[in-house]
Coordinates of C-alpha atoms in Angstrom, one line a residue:
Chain A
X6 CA 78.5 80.8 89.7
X7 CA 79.4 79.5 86.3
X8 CA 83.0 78.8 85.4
X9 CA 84.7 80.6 82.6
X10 CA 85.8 78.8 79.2
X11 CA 85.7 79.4 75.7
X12 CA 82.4 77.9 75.9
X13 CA 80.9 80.6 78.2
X14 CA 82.0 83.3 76.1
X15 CA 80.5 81.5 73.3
X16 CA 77.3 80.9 74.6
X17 CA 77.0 84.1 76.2
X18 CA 77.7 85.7 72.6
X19 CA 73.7 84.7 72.1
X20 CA 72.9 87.2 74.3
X21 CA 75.4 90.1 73.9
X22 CA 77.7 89.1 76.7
X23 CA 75.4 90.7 79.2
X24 CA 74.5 87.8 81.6
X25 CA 77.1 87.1 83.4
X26 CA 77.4 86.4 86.7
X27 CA 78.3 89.0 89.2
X28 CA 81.9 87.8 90.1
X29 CA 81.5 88.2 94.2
X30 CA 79.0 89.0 96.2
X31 CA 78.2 92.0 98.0
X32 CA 77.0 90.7 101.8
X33 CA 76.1 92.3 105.1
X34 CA 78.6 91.5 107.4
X35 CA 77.3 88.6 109.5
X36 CA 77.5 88.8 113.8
X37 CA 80.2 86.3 113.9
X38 CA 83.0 84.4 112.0
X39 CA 85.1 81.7 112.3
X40 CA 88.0 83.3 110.8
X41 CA 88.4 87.6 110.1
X42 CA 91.0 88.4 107.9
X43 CA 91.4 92.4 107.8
X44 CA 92.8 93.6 104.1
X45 CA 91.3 92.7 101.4
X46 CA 94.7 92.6 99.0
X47 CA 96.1 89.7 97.5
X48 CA 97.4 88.3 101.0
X49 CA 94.8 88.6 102.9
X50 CA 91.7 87.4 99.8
X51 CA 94.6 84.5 98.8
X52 CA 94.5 83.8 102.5
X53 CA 90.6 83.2 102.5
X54 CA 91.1 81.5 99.4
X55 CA 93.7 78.9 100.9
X56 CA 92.0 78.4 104.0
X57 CA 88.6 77.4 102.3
X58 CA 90.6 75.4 99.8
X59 CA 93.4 73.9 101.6
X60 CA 91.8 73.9 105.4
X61 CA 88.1 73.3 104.7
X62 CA 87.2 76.1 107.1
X63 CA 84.3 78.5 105.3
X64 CA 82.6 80.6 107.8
X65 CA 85.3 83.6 106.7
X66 CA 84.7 87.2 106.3
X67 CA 87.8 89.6 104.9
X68 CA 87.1 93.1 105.7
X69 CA 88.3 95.6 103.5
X70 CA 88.3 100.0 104.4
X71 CA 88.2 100.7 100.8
X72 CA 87.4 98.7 97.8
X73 CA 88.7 95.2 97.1
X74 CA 92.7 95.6 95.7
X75 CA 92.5 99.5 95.6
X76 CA 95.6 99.1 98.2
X77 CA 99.2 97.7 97.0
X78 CA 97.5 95.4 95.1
X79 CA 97.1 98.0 92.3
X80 CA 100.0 99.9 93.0
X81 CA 102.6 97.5 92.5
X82 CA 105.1 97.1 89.3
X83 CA 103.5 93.3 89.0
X84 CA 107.5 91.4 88.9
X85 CA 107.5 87.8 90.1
X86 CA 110.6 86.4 90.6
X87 CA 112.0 83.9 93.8
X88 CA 115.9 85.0 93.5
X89 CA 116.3 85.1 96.8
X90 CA 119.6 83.6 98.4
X91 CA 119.0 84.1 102.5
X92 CA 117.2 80.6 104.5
X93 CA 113.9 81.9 105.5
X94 CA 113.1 83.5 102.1
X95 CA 114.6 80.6 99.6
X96 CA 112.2 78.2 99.9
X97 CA 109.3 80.9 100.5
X98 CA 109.7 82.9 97.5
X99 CA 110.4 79.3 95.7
X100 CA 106.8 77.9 96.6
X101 CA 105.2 81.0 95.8
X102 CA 106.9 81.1 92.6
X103 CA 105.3 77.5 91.9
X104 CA 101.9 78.8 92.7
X105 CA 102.5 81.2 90.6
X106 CA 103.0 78.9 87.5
X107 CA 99.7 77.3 88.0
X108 CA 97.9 80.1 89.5
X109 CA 95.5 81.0 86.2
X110 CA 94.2 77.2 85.9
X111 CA 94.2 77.0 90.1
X112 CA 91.4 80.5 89.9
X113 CA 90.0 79.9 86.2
X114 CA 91.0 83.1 85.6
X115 CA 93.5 84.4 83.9
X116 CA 96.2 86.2 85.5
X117 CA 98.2 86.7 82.6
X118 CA 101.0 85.0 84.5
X119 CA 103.7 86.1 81.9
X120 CA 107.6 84.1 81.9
X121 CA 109.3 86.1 80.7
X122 CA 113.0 86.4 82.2
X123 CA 114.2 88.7 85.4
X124 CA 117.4 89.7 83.7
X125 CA 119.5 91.5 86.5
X126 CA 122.2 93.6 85.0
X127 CA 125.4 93.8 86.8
X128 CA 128.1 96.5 86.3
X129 CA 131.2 95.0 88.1
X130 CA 133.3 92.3 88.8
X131 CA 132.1 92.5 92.3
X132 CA 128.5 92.6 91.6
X133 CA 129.1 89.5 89.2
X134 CA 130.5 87.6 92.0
X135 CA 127.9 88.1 94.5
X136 CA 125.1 87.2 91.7
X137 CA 126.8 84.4 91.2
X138 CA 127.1 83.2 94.6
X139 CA 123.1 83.9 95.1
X140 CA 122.5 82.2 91.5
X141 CA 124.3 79.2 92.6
X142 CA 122.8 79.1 95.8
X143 CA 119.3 79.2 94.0
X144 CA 120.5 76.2 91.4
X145 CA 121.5 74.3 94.4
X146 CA 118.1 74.9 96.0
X147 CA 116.2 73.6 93.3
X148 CA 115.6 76.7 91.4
X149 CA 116.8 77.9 87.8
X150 CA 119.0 80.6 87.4
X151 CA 122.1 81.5 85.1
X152 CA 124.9 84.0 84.1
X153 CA 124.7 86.0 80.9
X154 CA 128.0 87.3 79.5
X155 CA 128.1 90.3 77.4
X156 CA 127.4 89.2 74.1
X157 CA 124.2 86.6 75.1
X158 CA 123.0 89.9 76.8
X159 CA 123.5 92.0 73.7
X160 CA 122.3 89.5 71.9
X161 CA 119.1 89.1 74.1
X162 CA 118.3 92.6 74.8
X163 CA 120.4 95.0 71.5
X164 CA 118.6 98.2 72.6
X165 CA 120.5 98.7 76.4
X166 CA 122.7 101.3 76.6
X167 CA 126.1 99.3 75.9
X168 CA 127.9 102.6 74.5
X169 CA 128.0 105.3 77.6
X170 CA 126.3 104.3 80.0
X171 CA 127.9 105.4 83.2
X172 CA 127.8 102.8 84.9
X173 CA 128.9 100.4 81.9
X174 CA 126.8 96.8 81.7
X175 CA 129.4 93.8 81.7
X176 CA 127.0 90.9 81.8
X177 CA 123.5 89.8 83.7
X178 CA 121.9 87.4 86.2
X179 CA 118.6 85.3 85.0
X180 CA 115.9 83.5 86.3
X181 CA 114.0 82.5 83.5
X182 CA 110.7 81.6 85.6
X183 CA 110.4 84.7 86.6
X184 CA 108.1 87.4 85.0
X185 CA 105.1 89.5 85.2
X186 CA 101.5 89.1 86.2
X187 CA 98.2 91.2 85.5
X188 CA 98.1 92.6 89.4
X189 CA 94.4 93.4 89.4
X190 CA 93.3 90.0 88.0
X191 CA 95.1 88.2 90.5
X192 CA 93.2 90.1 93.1
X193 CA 89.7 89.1 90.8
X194 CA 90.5 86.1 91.0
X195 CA 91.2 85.1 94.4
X196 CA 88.2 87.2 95.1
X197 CA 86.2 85.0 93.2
X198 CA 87.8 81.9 94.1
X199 CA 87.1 82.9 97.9
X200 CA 83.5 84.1 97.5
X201 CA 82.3 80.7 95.5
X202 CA 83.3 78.8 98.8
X203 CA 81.4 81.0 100.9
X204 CA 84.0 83.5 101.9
X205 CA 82.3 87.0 102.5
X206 CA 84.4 89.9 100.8
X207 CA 82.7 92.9 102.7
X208 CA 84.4 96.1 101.6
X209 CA 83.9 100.1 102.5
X210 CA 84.5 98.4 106.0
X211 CA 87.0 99.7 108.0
X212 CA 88.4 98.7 111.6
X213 CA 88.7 100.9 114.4
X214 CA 89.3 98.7 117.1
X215 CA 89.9 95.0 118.5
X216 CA 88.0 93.8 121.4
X217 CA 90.1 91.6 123.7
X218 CA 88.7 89.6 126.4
X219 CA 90.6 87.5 128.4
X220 CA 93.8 87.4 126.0
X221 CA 91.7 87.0 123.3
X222 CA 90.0 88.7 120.2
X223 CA 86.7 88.6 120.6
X224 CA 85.4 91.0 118.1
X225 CA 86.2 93.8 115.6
X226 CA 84.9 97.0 116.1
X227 CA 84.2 98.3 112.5
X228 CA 82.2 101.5 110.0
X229 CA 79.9 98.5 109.7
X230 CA 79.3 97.5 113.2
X231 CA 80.8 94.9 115.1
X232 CA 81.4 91.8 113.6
X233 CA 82.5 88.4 116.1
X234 CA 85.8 87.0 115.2
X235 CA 87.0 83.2 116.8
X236 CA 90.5 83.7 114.9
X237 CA 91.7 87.1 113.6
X238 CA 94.4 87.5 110.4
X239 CA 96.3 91.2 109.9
X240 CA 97.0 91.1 106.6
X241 CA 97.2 95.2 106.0
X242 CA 100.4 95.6 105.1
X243 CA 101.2 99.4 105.1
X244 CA 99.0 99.9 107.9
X245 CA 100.0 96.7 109.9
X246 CA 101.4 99.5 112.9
X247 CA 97.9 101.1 113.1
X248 CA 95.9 97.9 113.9
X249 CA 98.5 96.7 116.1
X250 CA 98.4 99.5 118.5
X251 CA 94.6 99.3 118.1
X252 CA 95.0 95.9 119.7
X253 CA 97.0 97.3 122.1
X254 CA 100.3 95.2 121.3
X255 CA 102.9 98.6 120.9
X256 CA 105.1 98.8 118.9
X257 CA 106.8 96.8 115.8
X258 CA 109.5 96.8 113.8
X259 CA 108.3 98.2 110.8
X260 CA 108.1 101.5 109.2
X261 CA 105.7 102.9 106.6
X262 CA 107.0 104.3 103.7
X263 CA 105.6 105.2 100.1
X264 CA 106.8 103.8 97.1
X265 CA 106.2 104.7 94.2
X266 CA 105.5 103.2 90.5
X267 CA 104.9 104.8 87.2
X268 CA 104.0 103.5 84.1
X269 CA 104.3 105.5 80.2
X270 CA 101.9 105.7 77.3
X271 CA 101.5 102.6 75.6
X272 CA 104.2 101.6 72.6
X273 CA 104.5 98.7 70.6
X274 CA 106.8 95.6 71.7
X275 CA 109.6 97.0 73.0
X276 CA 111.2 95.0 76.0
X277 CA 110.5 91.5 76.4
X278 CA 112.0 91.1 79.9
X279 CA 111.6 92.3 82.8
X280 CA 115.0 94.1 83.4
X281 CA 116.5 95.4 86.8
X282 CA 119.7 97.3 87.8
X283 CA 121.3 98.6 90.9
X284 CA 124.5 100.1 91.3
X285 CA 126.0 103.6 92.6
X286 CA 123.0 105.1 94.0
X287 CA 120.5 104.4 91.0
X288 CA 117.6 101.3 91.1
X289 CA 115.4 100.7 88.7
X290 CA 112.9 98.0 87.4
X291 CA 111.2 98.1 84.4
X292 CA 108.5 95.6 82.2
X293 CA 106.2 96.5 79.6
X294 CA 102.9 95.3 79.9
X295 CA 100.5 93.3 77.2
X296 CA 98.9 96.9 76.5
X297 CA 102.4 98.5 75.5
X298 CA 102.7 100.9 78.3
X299 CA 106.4 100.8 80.0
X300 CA 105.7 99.8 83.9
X301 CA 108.5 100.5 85.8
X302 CA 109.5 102.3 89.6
X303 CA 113.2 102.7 91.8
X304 CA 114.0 104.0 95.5
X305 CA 111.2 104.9 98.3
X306 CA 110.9 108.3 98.9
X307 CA 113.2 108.3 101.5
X308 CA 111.3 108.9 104.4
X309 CA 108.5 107.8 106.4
X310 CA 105.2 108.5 105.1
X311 CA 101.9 107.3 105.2
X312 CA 100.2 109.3 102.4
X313 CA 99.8 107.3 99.2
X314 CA 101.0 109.8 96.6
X315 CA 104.6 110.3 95.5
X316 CA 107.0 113.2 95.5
X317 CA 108.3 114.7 92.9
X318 CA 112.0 114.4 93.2
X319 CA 111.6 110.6 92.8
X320 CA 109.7 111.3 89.3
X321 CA 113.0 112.9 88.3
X322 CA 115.4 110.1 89.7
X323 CA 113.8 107.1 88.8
X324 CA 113.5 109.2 84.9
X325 CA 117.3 109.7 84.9
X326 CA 117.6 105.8 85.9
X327 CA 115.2 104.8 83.1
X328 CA 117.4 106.9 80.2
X329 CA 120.6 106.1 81.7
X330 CA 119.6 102.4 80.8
X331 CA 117.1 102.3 78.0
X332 CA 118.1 106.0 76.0
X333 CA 115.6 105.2 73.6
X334 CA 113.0 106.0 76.6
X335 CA 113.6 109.5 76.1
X336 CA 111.0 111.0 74.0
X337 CA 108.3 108.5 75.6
X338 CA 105.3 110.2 77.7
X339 CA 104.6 108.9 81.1
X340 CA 100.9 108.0 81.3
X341 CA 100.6 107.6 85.2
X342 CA 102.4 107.3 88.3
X343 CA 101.0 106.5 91.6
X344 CA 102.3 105.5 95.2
X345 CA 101.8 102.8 97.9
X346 CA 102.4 102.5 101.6
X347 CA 104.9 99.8 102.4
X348 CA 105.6 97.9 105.6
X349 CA 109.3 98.6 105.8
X350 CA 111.0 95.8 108.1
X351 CA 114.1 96.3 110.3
X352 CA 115.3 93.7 108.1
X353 CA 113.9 93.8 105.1
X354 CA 111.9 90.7 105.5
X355 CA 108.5 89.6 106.2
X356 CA 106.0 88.7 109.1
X357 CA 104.0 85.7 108.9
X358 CA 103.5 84.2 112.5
X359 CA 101.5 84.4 115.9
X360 CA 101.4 87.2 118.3
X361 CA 101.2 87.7 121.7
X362 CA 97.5 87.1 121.4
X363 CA 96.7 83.7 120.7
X364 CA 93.8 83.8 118.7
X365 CA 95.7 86.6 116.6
X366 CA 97.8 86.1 113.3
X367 CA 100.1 88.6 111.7
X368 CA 100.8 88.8 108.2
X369 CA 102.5 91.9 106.9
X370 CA 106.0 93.8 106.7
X371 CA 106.5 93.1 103.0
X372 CA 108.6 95.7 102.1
X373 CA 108.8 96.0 98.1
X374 CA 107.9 92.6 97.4
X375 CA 104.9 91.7 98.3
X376 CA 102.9 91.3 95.2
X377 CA 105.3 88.1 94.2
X378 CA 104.7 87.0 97.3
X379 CA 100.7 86.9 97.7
X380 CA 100.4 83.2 96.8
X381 CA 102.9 82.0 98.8
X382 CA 101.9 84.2 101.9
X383 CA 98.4 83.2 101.5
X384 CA 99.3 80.0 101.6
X385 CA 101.2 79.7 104.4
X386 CA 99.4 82.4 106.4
X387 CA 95.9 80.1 105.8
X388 CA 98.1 77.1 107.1
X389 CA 99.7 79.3 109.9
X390 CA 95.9 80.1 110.9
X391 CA 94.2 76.7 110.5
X392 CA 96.7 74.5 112.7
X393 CA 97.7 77.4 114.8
X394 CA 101.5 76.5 114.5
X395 CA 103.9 78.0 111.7
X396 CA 104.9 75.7 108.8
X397 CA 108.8 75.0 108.8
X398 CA 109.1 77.0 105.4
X399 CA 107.8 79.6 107.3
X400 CA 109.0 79.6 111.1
X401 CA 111.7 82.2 110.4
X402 CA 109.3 85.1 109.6
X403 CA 108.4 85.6 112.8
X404 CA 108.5 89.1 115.5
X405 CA 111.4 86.8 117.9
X406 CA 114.1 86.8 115.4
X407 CA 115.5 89.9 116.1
X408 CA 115.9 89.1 120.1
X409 CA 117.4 85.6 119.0
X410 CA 119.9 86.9 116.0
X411 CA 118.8 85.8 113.1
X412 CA 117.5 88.5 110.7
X413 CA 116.8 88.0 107.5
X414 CA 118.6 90.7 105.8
X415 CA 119.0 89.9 101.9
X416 CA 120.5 93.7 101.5
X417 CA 123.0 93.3 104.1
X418 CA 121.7 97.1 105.0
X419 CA 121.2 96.8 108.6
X420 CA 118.4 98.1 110.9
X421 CA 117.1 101.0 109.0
X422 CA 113.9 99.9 107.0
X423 CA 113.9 102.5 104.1
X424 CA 117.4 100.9 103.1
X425 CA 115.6 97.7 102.1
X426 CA 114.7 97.7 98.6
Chain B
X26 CA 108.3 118.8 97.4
X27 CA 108.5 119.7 101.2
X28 CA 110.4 122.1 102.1
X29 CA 112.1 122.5 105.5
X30 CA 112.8 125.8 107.1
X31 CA 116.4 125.1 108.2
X32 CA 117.1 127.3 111.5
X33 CA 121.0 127.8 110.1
X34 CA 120.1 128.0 106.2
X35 CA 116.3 129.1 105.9
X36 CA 113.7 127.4 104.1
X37 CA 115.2 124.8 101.9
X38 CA 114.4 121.8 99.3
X39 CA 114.3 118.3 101.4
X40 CA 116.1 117.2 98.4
X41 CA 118.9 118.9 100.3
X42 CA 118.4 117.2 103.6
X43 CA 119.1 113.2 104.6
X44 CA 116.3 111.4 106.7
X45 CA 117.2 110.5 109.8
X46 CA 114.5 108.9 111.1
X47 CA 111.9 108.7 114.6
X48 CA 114.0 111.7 116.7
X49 CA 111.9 109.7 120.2
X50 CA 114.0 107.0 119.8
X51 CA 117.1 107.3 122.8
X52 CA 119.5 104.4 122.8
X53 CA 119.9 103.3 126.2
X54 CA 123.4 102.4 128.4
X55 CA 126.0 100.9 126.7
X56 CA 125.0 98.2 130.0
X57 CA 121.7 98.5 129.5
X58 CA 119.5 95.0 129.1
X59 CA 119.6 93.3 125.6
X60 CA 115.5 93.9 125.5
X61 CA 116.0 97.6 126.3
X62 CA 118.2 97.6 122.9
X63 CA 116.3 95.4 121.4
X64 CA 113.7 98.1 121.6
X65 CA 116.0 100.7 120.7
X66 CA 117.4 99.3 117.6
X67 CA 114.4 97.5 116.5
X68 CA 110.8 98.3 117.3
X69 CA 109.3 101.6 116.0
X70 CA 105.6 103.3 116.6
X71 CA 105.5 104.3 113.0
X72 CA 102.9 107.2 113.9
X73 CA 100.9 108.0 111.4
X74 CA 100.3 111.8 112.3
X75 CA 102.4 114.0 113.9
X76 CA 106.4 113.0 114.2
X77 CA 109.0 114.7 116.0
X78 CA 112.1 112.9 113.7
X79 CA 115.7 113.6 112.4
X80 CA 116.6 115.7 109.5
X81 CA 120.4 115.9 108.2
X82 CA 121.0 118.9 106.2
X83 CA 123.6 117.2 104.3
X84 CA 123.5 119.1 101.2
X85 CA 123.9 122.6 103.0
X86 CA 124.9 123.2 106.8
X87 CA 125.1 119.8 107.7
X88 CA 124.0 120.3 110.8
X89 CA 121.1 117.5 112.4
X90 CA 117.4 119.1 112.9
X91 CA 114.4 117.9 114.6
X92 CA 111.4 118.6 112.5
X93 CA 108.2 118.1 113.9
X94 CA 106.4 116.5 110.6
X95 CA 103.1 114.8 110.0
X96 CA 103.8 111.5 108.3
X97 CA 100.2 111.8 106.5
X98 CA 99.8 115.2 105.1
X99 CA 103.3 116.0 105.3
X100 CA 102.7 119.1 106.8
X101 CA 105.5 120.5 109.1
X102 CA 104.7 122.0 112.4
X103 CA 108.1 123.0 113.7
X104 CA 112.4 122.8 113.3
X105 CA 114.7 123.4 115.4
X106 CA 118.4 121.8 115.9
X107 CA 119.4 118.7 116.9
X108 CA 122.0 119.6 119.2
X109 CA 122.1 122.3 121.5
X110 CA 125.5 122.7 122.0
X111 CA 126.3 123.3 118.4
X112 CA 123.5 125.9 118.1
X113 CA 124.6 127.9 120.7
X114 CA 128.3 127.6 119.6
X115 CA 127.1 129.1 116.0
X116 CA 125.4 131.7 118.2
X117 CA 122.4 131.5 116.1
X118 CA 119.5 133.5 117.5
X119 CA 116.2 132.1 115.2
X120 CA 116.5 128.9 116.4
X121 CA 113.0 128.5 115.1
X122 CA 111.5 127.3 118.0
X123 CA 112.6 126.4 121.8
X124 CA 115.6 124.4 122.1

């Protein structure tokens, strides 16, 4: 398959860009793999990617029940960002965040990896301590971060509400790494990357149960027939309780709940940052993206649900939050809005670690933030996988730490998963 | 919208209500063994079909329900109150279902 660059599009100018290469294949599932990954998102294809790229191992097949990134992968509101404070996630996010920054030249493709500033508003004294305590704690880990006052922030963004708003603005928290991405072309591209070592992407292929001999996987039971599996990935996050009863491990600590993400008609430049607020009630994230339209979400909807459309009430709150901020929204049209099915963890915090099979590796309970994630988890989960043993950067997001103590709760909400935005 | 047909209110917005959560879920003796509330406070089914779970009508009677919901098509299959006791103390009579 030919690698893209300026020359490619040049010479395939000559004949009216229609010879291009087919970016994966489409193959019959074969009878057996060395490695299955189930869910074809961006953890479980970046997962295939790593594990060809890092681990050597080829003979991999991810099976997919729909089509390739129809799942959270296109239903996200595409922020990157590793401004996380907890041990566990700093170092995670951190790495991923690195990935990130070298992720278009890593795929040749071009993810449209965007900088651009997280700018976190803050609308008390309070909330400008605690940023300041997680902003430090990121500088002393190796990570950027600063305060803006007021006027930088005025000076940075003029069009905020700074008049009425009624929860007034007094200053913001920055990471300047972080950003956006093009969320489809990150799936693309791992796709890609995977398929030209060998990986088979087989999609409309759904799994509807695990074979287990002798404490093992043996095989996956699937609409396409049975395909042979030595080691088995879950990387299905949203549906990560379904597959796990179907391998007949119980229950989890997750629950699945829709989020949902909406995005307006397209406008000229308008907001060069990605800005985020959360205070009395309201949450709210919002980006434009390179084709003008304003992408932006807030809260779950508040309870359980596996259905991947978004209720109305939501529509309303997350509009309120969106002129309560930016007034000058007011007038705009919204284009779309659409809905996802998170894993929602006791603690807010991710699964990436063995199970009580042994040939079985989890990946999943991502709660809002998996699509910053996706490099990183692939990573780690392909590592995880390979040498059968978690990484140290990773030994924390495992199903244990609730019996031993030591959650991972950035919120500070407590066991009740659709408080953990 | 869904709307829940509160036994003390009639059928309401669930904009008025507070979710709860899975209504199966019993915490054990205050003795009981750490992995029995480990279980309790932490691990979940998270059916995707039919749920018997907790509703708080927060916004109206404030009394806790028990719908019977389906976590997929949303569809609700039955209410009733969460607590006996109280029903019977409001003497309600349309319960909406056994109790």
């Amino acid at each position: 398959m030919s690698r893209y660059s300026a020359w490619a599009v040049f010479k395939n100018g000559f004949s009216g860009q229609k010879n291009w290469d087919r970016q994966w294949r489409d193959p019959e599932p074969k009878k057996e793999y060395d490695v299955v990954i189930v869910g074809a998102g961006l953890h479980g294809l970046a997962t295939a990617y790593y594990l060809a790229k890092n681990h050597g191992i080829k003979n991999i097949a991810v099976l997919e029940k729909g089509w390739l990134g129809g799942g959270n992968a296109g239903r996200n509101t595409t922020i990157v960002r590793s401004n996380y404070m907890m041990p566990g996630n700093r170092y995670f996010y951190e790495h991923s965040l690195k990935l990130w920054e070298e992720l278009s030249h890593e795929l040749n493709y071009n993810v449209m990896f965007s900088q651009r500033h997280h700018v976190s508003l803050f609308h008390s004294p309070a909330a400008r301590d605690a940023a300041a305590r997680r902003y430090n704690t990121m500088r002393l880990t190796d990570t950027d971060g600063e305060l803006w006052d007021l006027d930088t922030l005025k000076k940075e963004i003029p069009h905020l509400n700074y008049n009425n708003a009624r929860f007034p603005i007094i200053g913001a928290a920055v990471q300047r790494r972080a950003g956006s991405a093009r969320h489809d072309a990150v799936a693309w591209g791992y796709a890609r990357g995977a398929d030209r070592q060998g990986v088979d992407i087989i999609q409309n292929c759904e799994v509807t149960g695990v074979t287990r001999e002798d404490g093992k996987v043996t095989a996956l039971e699937t609409s396409r027939g049975r395909i042979g599996a030595k080691k088995v990935g879950f990387a299905v996050a949203g549906n990560t309780s379904r597959l796990w009863q179907m391998a007949g491990l119980g229950n989890l600590p997750i629950e699945s709940h829709k989020l949902q993400a909406f995005v307006s008609e397209p406008l000229k430049p308008l907001l060069d940052h990605v800005v985020v607020y959360g205070v009395g009630g309201a949450h709210f994230y919002i980006s434009q993206s390179d084709k003008g339209g304003m992408v932006f979400g807030g809260d779950l909807d508040w309870y359980k649900s596996y259905a991947q459309r978004g209720n109305l009430p939501v529509v309303q709150d997350v509009a309120e939050c969106a002129t309560a901020i930016m007034p000058c929204l007011g007038r705009v049209r919204l284009l779309r809005h659409w809905s996802g099915v998170m894993d929602m963890s006791m603690d807010g915090s991710a699964f990436i670690c063995k199970t009580p099979i042994d040939n079985l590796y989890l990946n999943g309970g991502w709660n809002y933030g998996g699509f910053k994630a996706s490099p990183g988890s692939g990573w780690y989960f392909a590592d995880l996988i390979a040498n059968d043993r978690p990484d140290p950067v990773i030994e924390h997001f495992d199903l244990g730490r609730f019996k031993r103590g030591v959650i991972i709760d950035e919120r500070g909400a407590g066991p009740d998963p659709k408080l953990h935005g | 919208m869904i709307r829940i047909n509160c036994p003390f209110c009639g059928e309401r917005d669930h904009t008025e209500f507070s979710y709860g959560g899975d209504a199966s879920i019993v915490y054990p003796e205050l003795d009981a063994s750490m992995e029995e509330w480990h279980d309790a406070i932490f691990m979940r089914e998270n059916i995707r079909g039919m749920q018997s779970e907790t509703w708080h009508h927060a916004n109206g009677c404030r009394m806790w329900l028990v719908v019977e919901r389906d976590t997929m098509t949303h569809e609700i299959q039955s209410v009733r109150p969460a607590h006996k006791g109280n029903a019977a103390v409001l003497s309600t009579t349309d319960t909406g279902g056994e109790q």
